[in-house]
Short mmCIF file of C-alpha atoms in Angstrom, two decimals:
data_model
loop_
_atom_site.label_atom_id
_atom_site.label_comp_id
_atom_site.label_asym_id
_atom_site.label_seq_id
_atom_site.Cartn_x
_atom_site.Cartn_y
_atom_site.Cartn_z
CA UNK A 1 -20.27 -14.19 -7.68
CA UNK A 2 -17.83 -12.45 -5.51
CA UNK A 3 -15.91 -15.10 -3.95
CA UNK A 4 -14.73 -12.45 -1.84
CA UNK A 5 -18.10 -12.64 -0.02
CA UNK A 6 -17.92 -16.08 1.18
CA UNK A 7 -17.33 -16.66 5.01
CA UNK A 8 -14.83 -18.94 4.76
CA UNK A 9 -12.86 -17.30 2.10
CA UNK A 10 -13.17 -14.33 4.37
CA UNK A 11 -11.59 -16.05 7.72
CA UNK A 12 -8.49 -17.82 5.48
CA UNK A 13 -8.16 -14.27 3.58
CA UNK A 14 -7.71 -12.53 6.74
CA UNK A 15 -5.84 -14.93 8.29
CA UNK A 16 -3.30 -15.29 5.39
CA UNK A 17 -2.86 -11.25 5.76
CA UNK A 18 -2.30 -11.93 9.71
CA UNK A 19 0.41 -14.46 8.93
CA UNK A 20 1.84 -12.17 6.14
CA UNK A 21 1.77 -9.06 8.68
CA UNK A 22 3.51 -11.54 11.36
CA UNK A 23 6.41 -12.25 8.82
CA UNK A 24 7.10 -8.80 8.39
CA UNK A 25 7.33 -8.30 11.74
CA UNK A 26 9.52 -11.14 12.43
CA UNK A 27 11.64 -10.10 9.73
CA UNK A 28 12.33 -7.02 11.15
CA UNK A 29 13.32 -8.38 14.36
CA UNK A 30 16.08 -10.41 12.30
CA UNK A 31 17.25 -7.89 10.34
CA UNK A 32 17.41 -5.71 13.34
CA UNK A 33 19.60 -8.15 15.62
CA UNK A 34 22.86 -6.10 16.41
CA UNK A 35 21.03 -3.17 16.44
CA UNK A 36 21.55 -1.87 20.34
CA UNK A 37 18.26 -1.72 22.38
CA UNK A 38 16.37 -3.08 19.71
CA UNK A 39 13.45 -4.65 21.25
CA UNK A 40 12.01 -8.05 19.37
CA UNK A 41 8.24 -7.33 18.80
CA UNK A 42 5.72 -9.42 17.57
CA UNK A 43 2.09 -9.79 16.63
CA UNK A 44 -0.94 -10.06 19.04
CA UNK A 45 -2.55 -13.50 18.06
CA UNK A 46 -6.16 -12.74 16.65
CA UNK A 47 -8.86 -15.28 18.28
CA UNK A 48 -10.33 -17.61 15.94
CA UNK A 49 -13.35 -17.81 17.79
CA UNK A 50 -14.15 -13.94 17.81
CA UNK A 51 -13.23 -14.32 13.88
CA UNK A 52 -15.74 -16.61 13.23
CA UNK A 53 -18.69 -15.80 15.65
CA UNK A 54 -18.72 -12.03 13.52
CA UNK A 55 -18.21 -13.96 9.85
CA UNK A 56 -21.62 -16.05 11.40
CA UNK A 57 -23.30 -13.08 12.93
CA UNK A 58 -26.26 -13.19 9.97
CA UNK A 59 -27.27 -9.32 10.04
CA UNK A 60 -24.77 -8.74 6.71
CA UNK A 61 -25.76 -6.51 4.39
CA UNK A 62 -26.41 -8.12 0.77
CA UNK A 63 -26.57 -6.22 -2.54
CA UNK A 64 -30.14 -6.44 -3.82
CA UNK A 65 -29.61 -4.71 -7.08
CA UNK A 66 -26.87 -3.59 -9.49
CA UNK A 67 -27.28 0.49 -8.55
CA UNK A 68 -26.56 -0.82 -4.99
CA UNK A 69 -23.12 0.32 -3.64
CA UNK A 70 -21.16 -3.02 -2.75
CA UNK A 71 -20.38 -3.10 1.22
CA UNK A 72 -17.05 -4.54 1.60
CA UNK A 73 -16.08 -5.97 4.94
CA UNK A 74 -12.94 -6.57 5.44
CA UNK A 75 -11.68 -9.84 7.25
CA UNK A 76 -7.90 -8.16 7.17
CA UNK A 77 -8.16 -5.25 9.84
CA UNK A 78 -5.06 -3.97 11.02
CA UNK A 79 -3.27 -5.99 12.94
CA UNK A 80 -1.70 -5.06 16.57
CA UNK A 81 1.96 -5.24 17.71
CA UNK A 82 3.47 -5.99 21.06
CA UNK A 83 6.86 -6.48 22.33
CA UNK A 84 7.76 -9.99 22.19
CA UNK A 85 8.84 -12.31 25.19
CA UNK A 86 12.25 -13.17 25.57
CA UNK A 87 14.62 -13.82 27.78
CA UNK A 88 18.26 -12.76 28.25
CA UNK A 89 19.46 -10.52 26.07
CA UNK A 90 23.04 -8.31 24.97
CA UNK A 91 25.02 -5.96 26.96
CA UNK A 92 24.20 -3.66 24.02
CA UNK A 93 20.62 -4.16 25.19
CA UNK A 94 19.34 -5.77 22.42
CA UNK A 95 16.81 -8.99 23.24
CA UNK A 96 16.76 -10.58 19.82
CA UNK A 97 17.24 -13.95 19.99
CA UNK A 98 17.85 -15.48 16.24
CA UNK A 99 16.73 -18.94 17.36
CA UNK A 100 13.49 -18.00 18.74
CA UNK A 101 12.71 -16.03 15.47
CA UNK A 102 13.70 -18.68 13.22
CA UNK A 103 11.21 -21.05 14.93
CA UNK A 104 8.53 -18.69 14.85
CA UNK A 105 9.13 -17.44 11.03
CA UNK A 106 8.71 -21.18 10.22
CA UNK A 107 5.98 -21.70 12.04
CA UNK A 108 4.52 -19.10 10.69
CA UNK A 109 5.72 -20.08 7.07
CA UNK A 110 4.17 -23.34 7.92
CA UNK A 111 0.55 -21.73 8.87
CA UNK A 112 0.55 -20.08 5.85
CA UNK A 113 0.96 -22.99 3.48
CA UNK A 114 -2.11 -24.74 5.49
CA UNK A 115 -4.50 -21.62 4.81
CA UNK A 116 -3.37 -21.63 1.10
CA UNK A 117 -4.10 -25.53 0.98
CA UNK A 118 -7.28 -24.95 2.74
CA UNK A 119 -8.54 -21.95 0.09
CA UNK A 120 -7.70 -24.20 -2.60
CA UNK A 121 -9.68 -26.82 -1.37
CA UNK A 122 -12.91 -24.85 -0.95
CA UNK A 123 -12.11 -23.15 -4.45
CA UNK A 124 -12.00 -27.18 -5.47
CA UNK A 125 -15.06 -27.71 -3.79
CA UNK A 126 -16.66 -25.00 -5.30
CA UNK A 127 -15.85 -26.09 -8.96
CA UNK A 128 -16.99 -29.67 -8.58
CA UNK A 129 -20.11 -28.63 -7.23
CA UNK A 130 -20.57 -25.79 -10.05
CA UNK A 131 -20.03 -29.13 -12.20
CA UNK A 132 -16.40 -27.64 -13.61
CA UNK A 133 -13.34 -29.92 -12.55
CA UNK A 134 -11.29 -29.46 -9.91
CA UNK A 135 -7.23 -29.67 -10.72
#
């Protein structure tokens, strides 16, 4: 069993590479805060609601026999990337503002550890119901 597969595994999976993708990102904006004219960007938030009405959309393609080829759909597309909002800014012309990335690096850092704790619930839940024990 692929637990690859699974809906839920799916929506966590792609939202962990989201987060991951955002902390790059946000990283780069740090790194890149003397730079002059550097513009702070940022990711465009992916809606939960669109994730999860085409994870539930029930026309999937299953694998009916070993000889089949395995159709992989992946939760992780690439992500999009817009200039972040800020305000003020350098007379070099750089808008970086350190604060505002620190918040949102550990908010993000903070999202992430909840989707981990979530996966390793349902992997939990899926040993105690295989009758194996859960950690």
């Amino acid at each position: 069993m692929d637990v690859g597969q699974i809906p839920l595994f799916q929506l966590l999976t792609g939202r962990m590479s989201w987060l991951a993708a955002r902390q790059s990102v946000l990283a780069e904006n740090v790194a890149n805060a003397d730079t002059p004219n550097f513009v702070a960007r940022d990711m465009t938030p992916v809606d939960f609601e669109e994730m999860v009405s085409k994870a539930n959309s029930g026309t999937a393609m299953i694998k009916t026999n070993i000889r089949h080829i395995a159709i992989h759909t992946s939760a992780s597309a690439p992500f999009t990337q817009g200039d972040a909002v800020g305000e003020g800014g350098t007379p070099s012309g750089n808008v970086v503002s350190l604060e505002q990335e620190m918040i949102k690096l550990s908010d993000t850092q903070i999202q992430y550890q909840t989707a981990t704790n979530l996966y390793q619930k349902a992997v939990n839940m899926f040993r105690t119901a295989l009758g194996g024990r859960s950690p």
